[in-house]
Amino acid sequence: MPAIIDWSNQNSGFLTLVLFVLTLAFGWVSGIFKALMHKPDFKIGLLPVPTFICTYPTEQQFNQENTHRTAAVVYLKITNIGAAPAQITSVRLGYHNHSFKYTFLWYWLNQISSIGDFGHTVGENLRVFPFLFQKSVLLPQTVHTYLQAGQETNGIVYFEQPHSWGSYRPRVKNKKTNVLIRVTDAYGNNYSKSFKIDVVDIDYARKFNCNFGNTLALVDEHPIETWIQ
């Protein structure tokens, strides 16, 4: 014991430096751990109605091939199960191409504004579904995409594919297809989850929205005009 005390007295400067370095290292590791823990984490869920995808023919051709479009609607439920708030900035939907039976690649559709609300009648009542991003015409809703830790939001997100031909459509099995939903927050973090959703025809889709599948067609046919107030 006396030898240890003598050595400590003789090397007090070195011991002080070692303790200082260890303190810095501990603080650095603690800071990294705290930063990793204090971040958002979105959990993605789907509500069943209206959630479906539809491929429908157009009246146009490309290189003598009949063209079609694919449109999809998903009723999302997003919960922030992390420890920090974040803003939802975008949602994308991916599907597997019809041509390839085995593939890990996804064909991506970006969200687009819907022309009109989604809803259906229940008896004599009209049920209208809220949008996640755009303002509803029929509902007095406020878009809620900034989620504190523990908060959740839900709403409709709509997708449309430009004119396509051939196998540029979802692969279907038992009237369902696999899709990948990817949510991006304001920090650039991506959260993804795959689901099986129903594949329906255009008549069924338009029971929920009479303008389902018409957004890009109307934009193509009617140029944007100057808004005169």
mmCIF file of C-alpha atoms in Angstrom:
data_model
loop_
_atom_site.group_PDB
_atom_site.id
_atom_site.type_symbol
_atom_site.label_atom_id
_atom_site.label_comp_id
_atom_site.label_asym_id
_atom_site.label_seq_id
_atom_site.Cartn_x
_atom_site.Cartn_y
_atom_site.Cartn_z
ATOM 1 C CA MET A 1 0.000 0.000 0.000
ATOM 2 C CA PRO A 2 2.756 2.580 0.808
ATOM 3 C CA ALA A 3 4.323 1.817 -2.581
ATOM 4 C CA ILE A 4 1.034 2.567 -4.362
ATOM 5 C CA ILE A 5 0.659 5.851 -2.464
ATOM 6 C CA ASP A 6 4.227 6.873 -3.316
ATOM 7 C CA TRP A 7 3.707 6.010 -7.001
ATOM 8 C CA SER A 8 0.463 8.003 -7.094
ATOM 9 C CA ASN A 9 2.136 11.038 -5.557
ATOM 10 C CA GLN A 10 4.982 10.834 -8.043
ATOM 11 C CA ASN A 11 2.635 10.472 -11.048
ATOM 12 C CA SER A 12 -0.233 12.711 -10.013
ATOM 13 C CA GLY A 13 -0.058 14.676 -13.284
ATOM 14 C CA PHE A 14 -0.352 11.525 -15.352
ATOM 15 C CA LEU A 15 -3.292 10.273 -13.285
ATOM 16 C CA THR A 16 -5.046 13.616 -13.675
ATOM 17 C CA LEU A 17 -4.627 13.387 -17.454
ATOM 18 C CA VAL A 18 -5.972 9.816 -17.517
ATOM 19 C CA LEU A 19 -9.028 10.806 -15.463
ATOM 20 C CA PHE A 20 -9.623 13.782 -17.768
ATOM 21 C CA VAL A 21 -9.478 11.586 -20.889
ATOM 22 C CA LEU A 22 -11.778 8.987 -19.323
ATOM 23 C CA THR A 23 -14.272 11.708 -18.373
ATOM 24 C CA LEU A 24 -14.270 13.055 -21.936
ATOM 25 C CA ALA A 25 -14.708 9.562 -23.374
ATOM 26 C CA PHE A 26 -17.596 8.795 -21.027
ATOM 27 C CA GLY A 27 -19.289 12.083 -21.885
ATOM 28 C CA TRP A 28 -18.835 11.453 -25.613
ATOM 29 C CA VAL A 29 -20.283 7.946 -25.410
ATOM 30 C CA SER A 30 -23.167 9.161 -23.236
ATOM 31 C CA GLY A 31 -23.915 11.958 -25.708
ATOM 32 C CA ILE A 32 -23.991 9.564 -28.641
ATOM 33 C CA PHE A 33 -26.235 7.151 -26.756
ATOM 34 C CA LYS A 34 -28.588 9.969 -25.770
ATOM 35 C CA ALA A 35 -28.711 11.264 -29.352
ATOM 36 C CA LEU A 36 -29.497 7.783 -30.653
ATOM 37 C CA MET A 37 -32.313 7.395 -28.148
ATOM 38 C CA HIS A 38 -33.750 10.895 -28.662
ATOM 39 C CA LYS A 39 -35.078 10.562 -32.199
ATOM 40 C CA PRO A 40 -38.441 10.037 -33.910
ATOM 41 C CA ASP A 41 -39.628 6.608 -34.970
ATOM 42 C CA PHE A 42 -42.779 6.242 -37.059
ATOM 43 C CA LYS A 43 -44.907 3.106 -36.905
ATOM 44 C CA ILE A 44 -46.998 2.617 -40.050
ATOM 45 C CA GLY A 45 -50.399 0.948 -40.107
ATOM 46 C CA LEU A 46 -53.205 0.608 -42.646
ATOM 47 C CA LEU A 47 -56.915 1.025 -42.072
ATOM 48 C CA PRO A 48 -58.874 -1.322 -44.359
ATOM 49 C CA VAL A 49 -61.354 1.023 -46.060
ATOM 50 C CA PRO A 50 -60.624 2.666 -48.401
ATOM 51 C CA THR A 51 -57.295 0.975 -49.135
ATOM 52 C CA PHE A 52 -56.893 -0.550 -52.600
ATOM 53 C CA ILE A 53 -55.092 -0.340 -55.949
ATOM 54 C CA CYS A 54 -56.532 -0.332 -59.454
ATOM 55 C CA THR A 55 -55.161 -0.597 -62.997
ATOM 56 C CA TYR A 56 -57.520 0.695 -65.677
ATOM 57 C CA PRO A 57 -57.299 1.224 -69.451
ATOM 58 C CA THR A 58 -57.067 4.616 -71.100
ATOM 59 C CA GLU A 59 -58.239 5.583 -74.561
ATOM 60 C CA GLN A 60 -54.729 6.371 -75.738
ATOM 61 C CA GLN A 61 -51.892 4.465 -77.386
ATOM 62 C CA PHE A 62 -48.112 4.615 -77.316
ATOM 63 C CA ASN A 63 -46.183 3.020 -80.192
ATOM 64 C CA GLN A 64 -49.401 1.231 -81.187
ATOM 65 C CA GLU A 65 -49.740 -0.194 -77.665
ATOM 66 C CA ASN A 66 -52.826 0.414 -75.562
ATOM 67 C CA THR A 67 -51.943 2.358 -72.448
ATOM 68 C CA HIS A 68 -53.217 2.097 -68.916
ATOM 69 C CA ARG A 69 -52.837 3.848 -65.589
ATOM 70 C CA THR A 70 -52.495 2.542 -62.056
ATOM 71 C CA ALA A 71 -53.909 4.461 -59.113
ATOM 72 C CA ALA A 72 -53.976 3.614 -55.426
ATOM 73 C CA VAL A 73 -55.427 4.935 -52.217
ATOM 74 C CA VAL A 74 -54.256 3.995 -48.722
ATOM 75 C CA TYR A 75 -55.820 4.968 -45.424
ATOM 76 C CA LEU A 76 -52.719 5.367 -43.262
ATOM 77 C CA LYS A 77 -52.315 5.368 -39.511
ATOM 78 C CA ILE A 78 -48.921 6.736 -38.429
ATOM 79 C CA THR A 79 -47.746 6.731 -34.801
ATOM 80 C CA ASN A 80 -44.579 8.361 -33.475
ATOM 81 C CA ILE A 81 -43.243 5.714 -31.085
ATOM 82 C CA GLY A 82 -39.878 7.479 -30.796
ATOM 83 C CA ALA A 83 -38.613 10.025 -28.259
ATOM 84 C CA ALA A 84 -38.539 13.180 -30.426
ATOM 85 C CA PRO A 85 -41.098 15.038 -32.553
ATOM 86 C CA ALA A 86 -40.959 15.070 -36.357
ATOM 87 C CA GLN A 87 -42.916 16.260 -39.378
ATOM 88 C CA ILE A 88 -44.257 13.821 -41.981
ATOM 89 C CA THR A 89 -43.194 15.270 -45.327
ATOM 90 C CA SER A 90 -44.031 12.637 -47.939
ATOM 91 C CA VAL A 91 -45.377 9.148 -48.586
ATOM 92 C CA ARG A 92 -44.506 6.841 -51.484
ATOM 93 C CA LEU A 93 -46.036 3.543 -52.570
ATOM 94 C CA GLY A 94 -44.088 0.801 -54.316
ATOM 95 C CA TYR A 95 -45.352 -2.298 -56.076
ATOM 96 C CA HIS A 96 -43.753 -5.269 -57.834
ATOM 97 C CA ASN A 97 -43.889 -5.146 -61.625
ATOM 98 C CA HIS A 98 -46.210 -7.645 -63.337
ATOM 99 C CA SER A 99 -43.423 -9.008 -65.579
ATOM 100 C CA PHE A 100 -41.162 -10.389 -62.887
ATOM 101 C CA LYS A 101 -42.411 -13.208 -60.702
ATOM 102 C CA TYR A 102 -39.428 -13.027 -58.352
ATOM 103 C CA THR A 103 -37.986 -9.594 -57.696
ATOM 104 C CA PHE A 104 -36.892 -7.380 -54.853
ATOM 105 C CA LEU A 105 -37.323 -4.225 -56.915
ATOM 106 C CA TRP A 106 -40.207 -1.811 -56.410
ATOM 107 C CA TYR A 107 -41.874 0.490 -58.902
ATOM 108 C CA TRP A 108 -42.550 3.702 -56.999
ATOM 109 C CA LEU A 109 -45.550 6.023 -57.131
ATOM 110 C CA ASN A 110 -45.425 9.453 -55.534
ATOM 111 C CA GLN A 111 -48.368 10.932 -53.674
ATOM 112 C CA ILE A 112 -50.595 13.253 -55.685
ATOM 113 C CA SER A 113 -53.601 15.422 -54.917
ATOM 114 C CA SER A 114 -56.985 13.799 -55.318
ATOM 115 C CA ILE A 115 -59.805 15.511 -57.163
ATOM 116 C CA GLY A 116 -62.532 15.305 -54.563
ATOM 117 C CA ASP A 117 -62.982 13.579 -51.233
ATOM 118 C CA PHE A 118 -63.185 9.867 -50.525
ATOM 119 C CA GLY A 119 -66.363 8.623 -48.882
ATOM 120 C CA HIS A 120 -69.331 6.288 -49.098
ATOM 121 C CA THR A 121 -72.883 6.113 -47.830
ATOM 122 C CA VAL A 122 -73.954 4.144 -44.771
ATOM 123 C CA GLY A 123 -77.722 3.936 -44.952
ATOM 124 C CA GLU A 124 -78.835 7.524 -45.377
ATOM 125 C CA ASN A 125 -75.581 8.921 -43.994
ATOM 126 C CA LEU A 126 -72.436 9.923 -45.850
ATOM 127 C CA ARG A 127 -69.119 8.860 -44.361
ATOM 128 C CA VAL A 128 -66.164 10.998 -45.485
ATOM 129 C CA PHE A 129 -62.544 10.025 -44.873
ATOM 130 C CA PRO A 130 -59.935 12.641 -43.902
ATOM 131 C CA PHE A 131 -56.851 13.296 -45.996
ATOM 132 C CA LEU A 132 -53.384 13.100 -44.498
ATOM 133 C CA PHE A 133 -51.904 16.003 -46.492
ATOM 134 C CA GLN A 134 -54.496 17.880 -48.514
ATOM 135 C CA LYS A 135 -57.466 19.853 -47.256
ATOM 136 C CA SER A 136 -60.832 18.121 -47.419
ATOM 137 C CA VAL A 137 -63.723 19.926 -49.091
ATOM 138 C CA LEU A 138 -66.393 18.237 -46.977
ATOM 139 C CA LEU A 139 -64.638 17.968 -43.602
ATOM 140 C CA PRO A 140 -63.646 20.909 -41.362
ATOM 141 C CA GLN A 141 -60.310 19.232 -40.676
ATOM 142 C CA THR A 142 -56.856 20.593 -39.978
ATOM 143 C CA VAL A 143 -54.010 18.666 -41.568
ATOM 144 C CA HIS A 144 -51.988 17.091 -38.754
ATOM 145 C CA THR A 145 -48.578 15.845 -39.884
ATOM 146 C CA TYR A 146 -46.334 17.115 -37.049
ATOM 147 C CA LEU A 147 -46.198 14.345 -34.465
ATOM 148 C CA GLN A 148 -44.920 14.715 -30.941
ATOM 149 C CA ALA A 149 -43.583 11.588 -29.240
ATOM 150 C CA GLY A 150 -46.527 9.300 -28.581
ATOM 151 C CA GLN A 151 -48.905 11.054 -30.985
ATOM 152 C CA GLU A 152 -50.635 9.468 -33.965
ATOM 153 C CA THR A 153 -52.475 10.661 -37.046
ATOM 154 C CA ASN A 154 -54.439 9.039 -39.827
ATOM 155 C CA GLY A 155 -55.629 10.008 -43.264
ATOM 156 C CA ILE A 156 -55.983 9.213 -46.939
ATOM 157 C CA VAL A 157 -52.986 9.335 -49.287
ATOM 158 C CA TYR A 158 -53.626 9.051 -53.027
ATOM 159 C CA PHE A 159 -51.291 7.928 -55.830
ATOM 160 C CA GLU A 160 -51.489 7.938 -59.613
ATOM 161 C CA GLN A 161 -49.162 6.559 -62.260
ATOM 162 C CA PRO A 162 -48.620 8.320 -65.614
ATOM 163 C CA HIS A 163 -49.599 6.628 -68.876
ATOM 164 C CA SER A 164 -47.999 3.174 -68.980
ATOM 165 C CA TRP A 165 -48.153 0.116 -71.187
ATOM 166 C CA GLY A 166 -47.337 -3.566 -71.151
ATOM 167 C CA SER A 167 -46.345 -4.954 -67.780
ATOM 168 C CA TYR A 168 -46.029 -1.657 -65.904
ATOM 169 C CA ARG A 169 -48.765 -2.647 -63.492
ATOM 170 C CA PRO A 170 -48.874 -4.497 -60.147
ATOM 171 C CA ARG A 171 -48.407 -8.245 -59.929
ATOM 172 C CA VAL A 172 -51.701 -9.725 -58.716
ATOM 173 C CA LYS A 173 -52.342 -12.935 -56.777
ATOM 174 C CA ASN A 174 -55.776 -13.847 -55.395
ATOM 175 C CA LYS A 175 -57.008 -10.303 -56.105
ATOM 176 C CA LYS A 176 -54.295 -8.827 -53.883
ATOM 177 C CA THR A 177 -50.858 -7.331 -54.407
ATOM 178 C CA ASN A 178 -47.869 -6.527 -52.217
ATOM 179 C CA VAL A 179 -47.091 -2.860 -51.726
ATOM 180 C CA LEU A 180 -44.389 -1.082 -49.764
ATOM 181 C CA ILE A 181 -45.350 2.124 -47.977
ATOM 182 C CA ARG A 182 -42.429 4.485 -47.342
ATOM 183 C CA VAL A 183 -42.906 7.521 -45.076
ATOM 184 C CA THR A 184 -40.254 10.258 -44.971
ATOM 185 C CA ASP A 185 -39.886 12.807 -42.173
ATOM 186 C CA ALA A 186 -38.403 16.318 -42.214
ATOM 187 C CA TYR A 187 -34.991 14.972 -41.142
ATOM 188 C CA GLY A 188 -34.809 12.694 -44.182
ATOM 189 C CA ASN A 189 -35.449 9.509 -42.192
ATOM 190 C CA ASN A 190 -37.394 6.796 -44.032
ATOM 191 C CA TYR A 191 -39.821 4.360 -42.431
ATOM 192 C CA SER A 192 -41.112 1.457 -44.516
ATOM 193 C CA LYS A 193 -43.579 -1.372 -44.133
ATOM 194 C CA SER A 194 -45.062 -3.823 -46.635
ATOM 195 C CA PHE A 195 -48.726 -4.768 -46.854
ATOM 196 C CA LYS A 196 -51.070 -6.852 -48.981
ATOM 197 C CA ILE A 197 -53.888 -4.701 -50.336
ATOM 198 C CA ASP A 198 -56.930 -5.403 -52.505
ATOM 199 C CA VAL A 199 -56.802 -5.055 -56.281
ATOM 200 C CA VAL A 200 -60.149 -3.699 -57.504
ATOM 201 C CA ASP A 201 -61.715 -2.537 -60.765
ATOM 202 C CA ILE A 202 -62.301 1.086 -61.637
ATOM 203 C CA ASP A 203 -66.067 0.892 -61.051
ATOM 204 C CA TYR A 204 -65.554 -0.222 -57.457
ATOM 205 C CA ALA A 205 -62.882 2.426 -56.883
ATOM 206 C CA ARG A 206 -65.199 5.176 -58.094
ATOM 207 C CA LYS A 207 -67.834 4.223 -55.538
ATOM 208 C CA PHE A 208 -65.538 5.967 -53.048
ATOM 209 C CA ASN A 209 -64.484 8.839 -55.316
ATOM 210 C CA CYS A 210 -66.106 9.495 -58.692
ATOM 211 C CA ASN A 211 -62.875 11.107 -59.921
ATOM 212 C CA PHE A 212 -60.610 8.239 -58.899
ATOM 213 C CA GLY A 213 -57.881 7.922 -61.517
ATOM 214 C CA ASN A 214 -58.621 11.254 -63.189
ATOM 215 C CA THR A 215 -56.087 13.652 -61.654
ATOM 216 C CA LEU A 216 -53.284 13.292 -64.206
ATOM 217 C CA ALA A 217 -55.718 13.005 -67.119
ATOM 218 C CA LEU A 218 -57.396 16.284 -66.193
ATOM 219 C CA VAL A 219 -54.042 18.003 -65.712
ATOM 220 C CA ASP A 220 -52.923 16.785 -69.154
ATOM 221 C CA GLU A 221 -56.162 17.850 -70.850
ATOM 222 C CA HIS A 222 -56.620 21.212 -69.151
ATOM 223 C CA PRO A 223 -53.559 23.483 -68.922
ATOM 224 C CA ILE A 224 -53.200 25.507 -65.752
ATOM 225 C CA GLU A 225 -54.743 28.934 -66.182
ATOM 226 C CA THR A 226 -53.938 32.196 -64.451
ATOM 227 C CA TRP A 227 -55.909 32.648 -61.250
ATOM 228 C CA ILE A 228 -57.679 36.005 -61.409
ATOM 229 C CA GLN A 229 -58.801 37.219 -57.986
#
